[in-house]
CSV table of C-alpha atoms in Angstrom, one decimal:
chain,number,residue,atom,x,y,z
G,1,UNK,CA,-8.0,-57.7,28.9
G,2,UNK,CA,-8.1,-53.9,29.2
G,3,UNK,CA,-11.6,-52.5,28.7
G,4,UNK,CA,-10.8,-49.0,30.0
G,5,UNK,CA,-11.3,-47.6,26.5
G,6,UNK,CA,-15.1,-48.1,27.1
G,7,UNK,CA,-14.9,-45.1,29.5
G,8,UNK,CA,-13.4,-43.1,26.7
G,9,UNK,CA,-16.3,-44.1,24.4
G,10,UNK,CA,-18.8,-43.1,27.0
G,11,UNK,CA,-17.0,-39.7,27.4
G,12,UNK,CA,-17.3,-39.2,23.6
G,13,UNK,CA,-21.1,-40.0,23.6
G,14,UNK,CA,-21.6,-37.7,26.6
G,15,UNK,CA,-19.7,-34.9,24.7
G,16,UNK,CA,-22.0,-35.1,21.6
G,17,UNK,CA,-25.2,-35.5,23.7
G,18,UNK,CA,-24.3,-32.3,25.6
G,19,UNK,CA,-23.7,-30.6,22.3
G,20,UNK,CA,-27.1,-31.7,20.9
G,21,UNK,CA,-28.8,-30.5,24.1
G,22,UNK,CA,-27.2,-27.1,23.7
G,23,UNK,CA,-27.9,-26.7,20.0
G,24,UNK,CA,-31.3,-28.5,20.0
G,25,UNK,CA,-30.3,-30.3,16.8
G,26,UNK,CA,-32.1,-33.6,17.6
G,27,UNK,CA,-35.4,-32.0,18.5
G,28,UNK,CA,-37.9,-33.1,15.8
G,29,UNK,CA,-41.7,-32.6,15.9
G,30,UNK,CA,-42.4,-35.5,13.5
G,31,UNK,CA,-40.5,-37.9,15.7
G,32,UNK,CA,-42.2,-36.7,18.8
G,33,UNK,CA,-45.6,-37.2,17.1
G,34,UNK,CA,-44.4,-40.6,15.8
G,35,UNK,CA,-45.0,-39.5,12.2
G,36,UNK,CA,-41.3,-39.4,11.1
G,37,UNK,CA,-41.7,-42.2,8.5
G,38,UNK,CA,-45.4,-41.8,7.8
G,39,UNK,CA,-45.7,-41.6,4.0
G,40,UNK,CA,-48.9,-39.6,4.0
G,41,UNK,CA,-47.5,-37.0,6.3
G,42,UNK,CA,-44.2,-36.8,4.4
G,43,UNK,CA,-46.0,-36.4,1.1
G,44,UNK,CA,-48.1,-33.6,2.5
G,45,UNK,CA,-45.1,-31.7,3.8
G,46,UNK,CA,-43.3,-32.1,0.4
G,47,UNK,CA,-46.5,-30.9,-1.4
G,48,UNK,CA,-46.8,-28.0,1.0
G,49,UNK,CA,-43.3,-26.8,-0.2
G,50,UNK,CA,-44.1,-27.5,-3.8
G,51,UNK,CA,-47.4,-25.6,-3.8
G,52,UNK,CA,-46.9,-22.0,-4.8
G,53,UNK,CA,-50.2,-21.0,-3.2
G,54,UNK,CA,-49.2,-22.2,0.3
G,55,UNK,CA,-48.3,-19.9,3.2
G,56,UNK,CA,-44.5,-20.4,2.9
G,57,UNK,CA,-44.5,-17.2,0.8
G,58,UNK,CA,-41.9,-18.5,-1.8
G,59,UNK,CA,-44.5,-18.7,-4.6
G,60,UNK,CA,-43.0,-20.8,-7.4
G,61,UNK,CA,-39.4,-20.8,-6.2
G,62,UNK,CA,-39.4,-24.2,-4.4
G,63,UNK,CA,-41.4,-25.9,-7.2
G,64,UNK,CA,-39.0,-24.5,-9.8
G,65,UNK,CA,-36.0,-25.8,-7.8
G,66,UNK,CA,-37.7,-29.2,-7.5
G,67,UNK,CA,-38.3,-29.5,-11.2
G,68,UNK,CA,-34.7,-28.6,-11.8
G,69,UNK,CA,-33.6,-31.3,-9.4
G,70,UNK,CA,-35.6,-34.1,-11.0
G,71,UNK,CA,-34.6,-33.1,-14.5
G,72,UNK,CA,-37.9,-31.5,-15.7
G,73,UNK,CA,-36.1,-28.4,-17.0
G,74,UNK,CA,-34.3,-30.3,-19.8
G,75,UNK,CA,-35.8,-31.4,-23.2
G,76,UNK,CA,-39.3,-30.0,-22.4
G,77,UNK,CA,-38.5,-27.1,-20.0
G,78,UNK,CA,-41.2,-25.5,-17.9
G,79,UNK,CA,-41.7,-21.9,-18.9
G,80,UNK,CA,-42.3,-19.1,-16.4
G,81,UNK,CA,-45.9,-18.9,-17.5
G,82,UNK,CA,-46.5,-22.6,-17.1
G,83,UNK,CA,-44.7,-22.6,-13.8
G,84,UNK,CA,-47.3,-20.2,-12.4
G,85,UNK,CA,-50.2,-22.4,-13.7
G,86,UNK,CA,-48.9,-25.7,-12.2
G,87,UNK,CA,-51.1,-27.3,-9.5
G,88,UNK,CA,-49.9,-29.7,-6.8
G,89,UNK,CA,-52.4,-32.3,-5.6
G,90,UNK,CA,-51.9,-35.1,-3.0
G,91,UNK,CA,-53.7,-38.5,-3.0
G,92,UNK,CA,-54.9,-37.9,-6.5
G,93,UNK,CA,-57.8,-40.4,-7.2
G,94,UNK,CA,-57.6,-42.8,-10.2
G,95,UNK,CA,-60.3,-44.6,-12.1
G,96,UNK,CA,-59.7,-47.8,-10.0
G,97,UNK,CA,-60.1,-46.1,-6.6
G,98,UNK,CA,-56.4,-45.9,-6.0
G,99,UNK,CA,-54.6,-42.7,-5.1
G,100,UNK,CA,-51.4,-41.3,-6.5
G,101,UNK,CA,-49.3,-39.8,-3.7
G,102,UNK,CA,-48.5,-36.5,-5.4
G,103,UNK,CA,-49.4,-35.1,-8.8
G,104,UNK,CA,-48.0,-31.9,-10.4
G,105,UNK,CA,-50.1,-30.9,-13.4
G,106,UNK,CA,-50.9,-28.1,-15.9
G,107,UNK,CA,-52.5,-27.9,-19.3
G,108,UNK,CA,-49.1,-29.0,-20.7
G,109,UNK,CA,-48.0,-31.8,-18.5
G,110,UNK,CA,-49.1,-34.4,-15.9
G,111,UNK,CA,-46.4,-35.6,-13.4
G,112,UNK,CA,-47.4,-38.5,-11.1
G,113,UNK,CA,-45.3,-39.4,-8.1
G,114,UNK,CA,-45.5,-42.7,-6.2
G,115,UNK,CA,-43.8,-42.4,-2.8
G,116,UNK,CA,-42.5,-45.5,-0.8
G,117,UNK,CA,-40.8,-45.2,2.5
G,118,UNK,CA,-41.5,-48.6,4.2
G,119,UNK,CA,-44.7,-49.7,2.5
G,120,UNK,CA,-44.6,-52.6,0.1
G,121,UNK,CA,-45.5,-52.4,-3.6
G,122,UNK,CA,-49.0,-53.3,-4.7
G,123,UNK,CA,-49.8,-55.4,-7.8
G,124,UNK,CA,-49.4,-53.3,-11.0
G,125,UNK,CA,-49.4,-50.2,-8.9
G,126,UNK,CA,-46.9,-48.2,-10.9
G,127,UNK,CA,-48.2,-49.7,-14.2
G,128,UNK,CA,-51.8,-48.6,-13.3
G,129,UNK,CA,-50.6,-45.1,-12.3
G,130,UNK,CA,-48.8,-44.8,-15.7
G,131,UNK,CA,-51.7,-46.0,-17.7
G,132,UNK,CA,-54.1,-43.7,-15.9
G,133,UNK,CA,-51.8,-40.7,-16.1
G,134,UNK,CA,-50.9,-41.2,-19.7
G,135,UNK,CA,-54.6,-40.9,-20.7
G,136,UNK,CA,-55.2,-37.6,-18.9
G,137,UNK,CA,-56.5,-34.6,-20.8
G,138,UNK,CA,-55.5,-32.3,-22.3
G,139,UNK,CA,-51.9,-33.8,-22.0
G,140,UNK,CA,-51.2,-37.2,-20.5
G,141,UNK,CA,-48.1,-38.2,-18.6
G,142,UNK,CA,-45.0,-39.6,-20.4
G,143,UNK,CA,-43.7,-41.2,-17.2
G,144,UNK,CA,-44.4,-42.0,-13.6
G,145,UNK,CA,-41.9,-41.1,-10.9
G,146,UNK,CA,-41.1,-43.7,-8.2
G,147,UNK,CA,-39.6,-42.1,-5.0
G,148,UNK,CA,-38.0,-44.3,-2.4
G,149,UNK,CA,-35.3,-44.0,0.3
G,150,UNK,CA,-32.5,-45.1,-1.9
G,151,UNK,CA,-33.9,-45.0,-5.5
G,152,UNK,CA,-34.4,-48.7,-5.9
G,153,UNK,CA,-36.8,-50.2,-8.6
G,154,UNK,CA,-40.3,-51.3,-7.8
G,155,UNK,CA,-40.9,-55.0,-7.9
G,156,UNK,CA,-41.9,-56.6,-11.2
G,157,UNK,CA,-45.5,-57.0,-10.1
G,158,UNK,CA,-45.8,-53.2,-9.6
G,159,UNK,CA,-43.9,-52.0,-12.7
G,160,UNK,CA,-45.4,-54.7,-15.0
G,161,UNK,CA,-43.1,-53.9,-17.9
G,162,UNK,CA,-42.5,-50.2,-17.4
G,163,UNK,CA,-39.0,-49.3,-18.7
G,164,UNK,CA,-36.7,-47.6,-16.2
G,165,UNK,CA,-35.4,-44.3,-17.5
G,166,UNK,CA,-38.3,-43.8,-19.9
G,167,UNK,CA,-41.8,-44.6,-18.6
G,168,UNK,CA,-40.5,-45.1,-15.1
G,169,UNK,CA,-38.2,-42.6,-13.4
G,170,UNK,CA,-36.4,-43.6,-10.2
G,171,UNK,CA,-36.0,-40.9,-7.5
G,172,UNK,CA,-34.5,-41.1,-4.0
G,173,UNK,CA,-34.9,-39.2,-0.7
G,174,UNK,CA,-31.2,-39.6,-0.1
G,175,UNK,CA,-30.2,-37.9,-3.3
G,176,UNK,CA,-33.0,-35.9,-5.0
G,177,UNK,CA,-35.2,-34.8,-2.1
G,178,UNK,CA,-32.3,-33.9,0.3
G,179,UNK,CA,-30.5,-32.0,-2.5
G,180,UNK,CA,-33.8,-30.1,-3.3
G,181,UNK,CA,-34.5,-29.3,0.4
G,182,UNK,CA,-30.9,-28.0,0.8
G,183,UNK,CA,-31.5,-25.6,-2.2
G,184,UNK,CA,-34.8,-24.5,-0.6
G,185,UNK,CA,-33.0,-23.9,2.7
G,186,UNK,CA,-30.3,-21.8,1.0
G,187,UNK,CA,-33.1,-19.8,-0.7
G,188,UNK,CA,-35.2,-19.2,2.4
G,189,UNK,CA,-35.2,-16.0,4.3
G,190,UNK,CA,-37.6,-16.4,7.2
G,191,UNK,CA,-36.4,-18.2,10.4
G,192,UNK,CA,-39.6,-20.3,10.8
G,193,UNK,CA,-39.3,-21.6,7.3
G,194,UNK,CA,-35.6,-22.4,7.8
G,195,UNK,CA,-36.5,-24.3,11.0
G,196,UNK,CA,-39.3,-26.2,9.1
G,197,UNK,CA,-36.8,-27.3,6.4
G,198,UNK,CA,-34.1,-28.2,9.0
G,199,UNK,CA,-36.5,-30.5,10.8
G,200,UNK,CA,-37.7,-32.1,7.5
G,201,UNK,CA,-34.1,-32.6,6.4
G,202,UNK,CA,-33.2,-34.1,9.8
G,203,UNK,CA,-36.2,-36.5,9.6
G,204,UNK,CA,-35.4,-37.7,6.1
G,205,UNK,CA,-31.8,-38.3,7.0
G,206,UNK,CA,-33.0,-40.2,10.0
G,207,UNK,CA,-35.3,-42.6,8.2
G,208,UNK,CA,-32.7,-43.1,5.4
G,209,UNK,CA,-30.2,-44.0,8.2
G,210,UNK,CA,-27.8,-41.2,7.2
G,211,UNK,CA,-25.8,-39.8,10.1
G,212,UNK,CA,-26.4,-36.1,10.6
G,213,UNK,CA,-22.9,-35.7,12.0
G,214,UNK,CA,-20.4,-38.6,11.6
G,215,UNK,CA,-17.7,-37.0,13.9
G,216,UNK,CA,-18.8,-39.1,16.9
G,217,UNK,CA,-18.8,-42.3,14.9
G,218,UNK,CA,-15.3,-41.6,13.6
G,219,UNK,CA,-14.0,-41.0,17.1
G,220,UNK,CA,-15.6,-44.2,18.5
G,221,UNK,CA,-14.3,-46.2,15.5
G,222,UNK,CA,-10.7,-45.0,16.2
G,223,UNK,CA,-10.9,-46.3,19.8
G,224,UNK,CA,-12.4,-49.6,18.7
G,225,UNK,CA,-9.7,-50.1,16.0
G,226,UNK,CA,-7.0,-49.5,18.6
G,227,UNK,CA,-8.6,-52.2,20.9
G,228,UNK,CA,-9.5,-54.9,18.4
G,229,UNK,CA,-9.5,-58.0,20.7
G,230,UNK,CA,-11.9,-56.4,23.2
G,231,UNK,CA,-14.0,-54.9,20.4
G,232,UNK,CA,-14.4,-58.3,18.8
G,233,UNK,CA,-15.7,-59.8,22.0
G,234,UNK,CA,-18.1,-56.9,22.4
G,235,UNK,CA,-19.2,-57.4,18.8
G,236,UNK,CA,-20.0,-61.1,19.4
G,237,UNK,CA,-22.0,-60.2,22.5
G,238,UNK,CA,-24.0,-57.6,20.6
G,239,UNK,CA,-24.6,-60.0,17.7
G,240,UNK,CA,-26.1,-62.5,20.2
G,241,UNK,CA,-28.4,-59.8,21.5
G,242,UNK,CA,-29.5,-58.9,18.0
G,243,UNK,CA,-30.2,-62.5,17.1
G,244,UNK,CA,-33.8,-62.1,17.8
G,245,UNK,CA,-35.0,-65.3,16.3
G,246,UNK,CA,-32.9,-67.5,18.5
G,247,UNK,CA,-33.5,-65.4,21.5
G,248,UNK,CA,-37.3,-65.5,21.2
G,249,UNK,CA,-37.5,-69.2,20.2
G,250,UNK,CA,-35.6,-70.0,23.4
G,251,UNK,CA,-37.9,-67.9,25.5
G,252,UNK,CA,-41.1,-69.4,24.0
G,253,UNK,CA,-39.7,-72.9,24.7
G,254,UNK,CA,-39.4,-72.1,28.4
G,255,UNK,CA,-43.0,-70.8,28.3
G,256,UNK,CA,-44.4,-74.1,26.8
G,257,UNK,CA,-42.7,-76.1,29.5
G,258,UNK,CA,-43.9,-73.9,32.4
G,259,UNK,CA,-46.9,-74.1,34.7
G,260,UNK,CA,-47.9,-70.5,33.6
G,261,UNK,CA,-51.3,-71.6,32.5
G,262,UNK,CA,-52.4,-73.4,35.6
G,263,UNK,CA,-55.0,-71.0,37.0
G,264,UNK,CA,-56.7,-72.0,40.2
G,265,UNK,CA,-56.3,-75.7,39.3
G,266,UNK,CA,-57.7,-75.1,35.8
G,267,UNK,CA,-55.3,-75.9,33.0
G,268,UNK,CA,-55.3,-73.4,30.2
G,269,UNK,CA,-54.3,-74.8,26.9
G,270,UNK,CA,-51.4,-73.2,25.0
G,271,UNK,CA,-49.9,-74.0,21.6
G,272,UNK,CA,-48.0,-72.4,18.8
G,273,UNK,CA,-50.4,-70.4,16.7
G,274,UNK,CA,-50.5,-70.1,12.9
G,275,UNK,CA,-49.4,-66.5,12.9
G,276,UNK,CA,-48.0,-66.1,16.4
G,277,UNK,CA,-45.5,-68.0,18.6
G,278,UNK,CA,-48.0,-68.6,21.4
G,279,UNK,CA,-51.8,-68.9,21.4
G,280,UNK,CA,-53.6,-69.4,24.7
G,281,UNK,CA,-57.1,-70.9,24.6
G,282,UNK,CA,-59.7,-70.0,27.2
G,283,UNK,CA,-63.2,-71.6,27.4
G,284,UNK,CA,-66.1,-69.2,28.4
G,285,UNK,CA,-69.3,-70.0,30.2
G,286,UNK,CA,-71.0,-71.2,27.1
G,287,UNK,CA,-68.1,-73.5,26.2
G,288,UNK,CA,-66.9,-71.2,23.4
G,289,UNK,CA,-63.2,-70.9,22.8
G,290,UNK,CA,-61.5,-67.5,23.2
G,291,UNK,CA,-57.9,-67.3,22.0
G,292,UNK,CA,-55.2,-64.9,23.0
G,293,UNK,CA,-52.3,-64.5,20.6
G,294,UNK,CA,-48.9,-63.3,21.9
G,295,UNK,CA,-46.4,-62.0,19.3
G,296,UNK,CA,-42.6,-61.7,19.3
G,297,UNK,CA,-41.2,-58.6,21.1
G,298,UNK,CA,-44.7,-58.2,22.6
G,299,UNK,CA,-45.5,-55.8,19.8
G,300,UNK,CA,-49.2,-56.5,20.4
G,301,UNK,CA,-51.7,-59.1,21.5
G,302,UNK,CA,-54.8,-60.3,19.6
G,303,UNK,CA,-57.8,-61.6,21.4
G,304,UNK,CA,-60.0,-63.8,19.1
G,305,UNK,CA,-63.5,-63.5,20.5
G,306,UNK,CA,-66.9,-63.3,18.6
G,307,UNK,CA,-68.9,-62.1,21.6
G,308,UNK,CA,-69.0,-58.3,21.6
G,309,UNK,CA,-70.2,-58.0,25.2
G,310,UNK,CA,-67.4,-60.1,26.5
G,311,UNK,CA,-64.9,-58.1,24.3
G,312,UNK,CA,-66.2,-54.8,25.8
G,313,UNK,CA,-65.9,-56.2,29.3
G,314,UNK,CA,-62.3,-57.4,28.7
G,315,UNK,CA,-61.3,-54.1,27.1
G,316,UNK,CA,-62.7,-52.2,30.1
G,317,UNK,CA,-60.8,-54.3,32.6
G,318,UNK,CA,-57.5,-54.3,30.7
G,319,UNK,CA,-57.6,-50.5,30.4
G,320,UNK,CA,-58.3,-50.1,34.2
G,321,UNK,CA,-55.7,-52.6,35.4
G,322,UNK,CA,-52.9,-52.2,32.8
G,323,UNK,CA,-53.8,-49.0,31.0
G,324,UNK,CA,-53.7,-50.9,27.7
G,325,UNK,CA,-55.0,-49.3,24.5
G,326,UNK,CA,-57.2,-51.7,22.5
G,327,UNK,CA,-58.4,-51.4,18.9
G,328,UNK,CA,-62.0,-51.2,17.8
G,329,UNK,CA,-63.9,-54.5,18.2
G,330,UNK,CA,-64.2,-56.4,15.0
G,331,UNK,CA,-66.3,-59.6,14.4
G,332,UNK,CA,-63.3,-61.8,15.1
G,333,UNK,CA,-61.9,-59.9,18.0
G,334,UNK,CA,-59.6,-57.0,18.8
G,335,UNK,CA,-55.9,-56.1,19.2
G,336,UNK,CA,-54.3,-55.1,22.5
G,337,UNK,CA,-51.6,-52.5,21.8
G,338,UNK,CA,-48.9,-50.5,23.7
G,339,UNK,CA,-47.9,-53.5,25.8
G,340,UNK,CA,-44.2,-53.6,25.2
G,341,UNK,CA,-43.4,-51.1,28.1
G,342,UNK,CA,-45.6,-53.2,30.4
G,343,UNK,CA,-43.3,-56.2,29.8
G,344,UNK,CA,-39.9,-54.5,29.5
G,345,UNK,CA,-40.7,-51.5,31.7
G,346,UNK,CA,-39.8,-48.1,30.3
G,347,UNK,CA,-36.6,-49.2,28.5
G,348,UNK,CA,-37.6,-51.2,25.4
G,349,UNK,CA,-34.1,-51.4,23.9
G,350,UNK,CA,-32.6,-54.5,22.5
G,351,UNK,CA,-30.4,-54.7,25.6
G,352,UNK,CA,-33.3,-54.4,27.9
G,353,UNK,CA,-35.2,-57.2,26.1
G,354,UNK,CA,-32.2,-59.5,26.1
G,355,UNK,CA,-31.7,-58.9,29.9
G,356,UNK,CA,-35.3,-59.7,30.7
G,357,UNK,CA,-35.7,-62.7,28.4
G,358,UNK,CA,-32.4,-64.3,29.5
G,359,UNK,CA,-32.0,-63.2,33.1
G,360,UNK,CA,-35.5,-62.3,34.3
G,361,UNK,CA,-37.9,-64.7,32.4
G,362,UNK,CA,-39.9,-65.3,35.6
G,363,UNK,CA,-40.8,-61.6,35.7
G,364,UNK,CA,-42.1,-61.8,32.1
G,365,UNK,CA,-44.0,-65.0,32.9
G,366,UNK,CA,-45.7,-63.3,35.9
G,367,UNK,CA,-46.8,-60.4,33.8
G,368,UNK,CA,-48.2,-62.8,31.1
G,369,UNK,CA,-50.0,-64.7,33.8
G,370,UNK,CA,-51.6,-61.5,35.1
G,371,UNK,CA,-53.1,-60.7,31.7
G,372,UNK,CA,-54.3,-64.3,31.1
G,373,UNK,CA,-55.9,-64.5,34.6
G,374,UNK,CA,-57.6,-61.2,34.2
G,375,UNK,CA,-59.3,-62.4,31.0
G,376,UNK,CA,-60.0,-65.9,32.4
G,377,UNK,CA,-61.8,-64.4,35.5
G,378,UNK,CA,-64.1,-62.4,33.1
G,379,UNK,CA,-65.1,-65.3,30.9
G,380,UNK,CA,-65.0,-68.3,33.2
């Protein structure tokens, strides 16, 4: 079977990567800072643009465009005088110690916005925000706005009977926010502000999984479509790589059946944990059990230990030996973070994980052994 078309696909990818390097399109400060889908950060950036008193210098222009975009210029339009009096507040406190992400208010209206990017709905969250906002003085809210990536409804527990289209208005980043930001971009004069808007638009398109430029995808699809048999085999291989449950279950079975936990003739007990696929038990000098939980994809480890002195000693040693970052010590233990690159080296892609777990499991086992033995030598 002819797979020469893969070279052509690689050429297409190289072409667009070189284009991005030249134009700098993919440079995004939020992604670099790992804040590209942080709801608090995104809300503050939106509020910055909405607030007429901020240093963007556009006064009420962006706020006016936003109200037009979400339909607040219809039956009860905002006058020019009211527009100048509107205030924009983030994390607005309620009477139940909850915080509304964004509030736009004046003496004539109160507009609460609950923003969800990846966080889950809380019990009666939207309902509480509506009840609280509707009782504000001098004028309460008539609705609460629910902003998500695609404009979906909150769950029933959160909305608790609020009627969509009346007391509950659904907004989306994909439609309303991107449309508003494009209007802002078109109305901006300064280059720094245009760059700020470009990066925010890029970031929102990224976490909404919207392609910034679909030309590359179309070219690749045309090649795949003309080589269907080979493409099908490649698809089946990638599907196996992405079947994480089967992949990790198979890996953990090899761990259970290995001699990984025989340290200096002392057998370390391992089992499947309640919330993790593998729990390793270590007995300290006072016959107290310390447990180390491993999680799928090695996203983090958790060390269950109620002895603060031992925890501090372990953290110090893990930091010196492996450069791990550990969370603050709590009464029940602490988390060990940033470990994925330790197990899968610098490349933490799905392909890299598949390669290590299927073709290099002994290398992973040795690295697990090094962590376990380090902790064992401290507490034995």
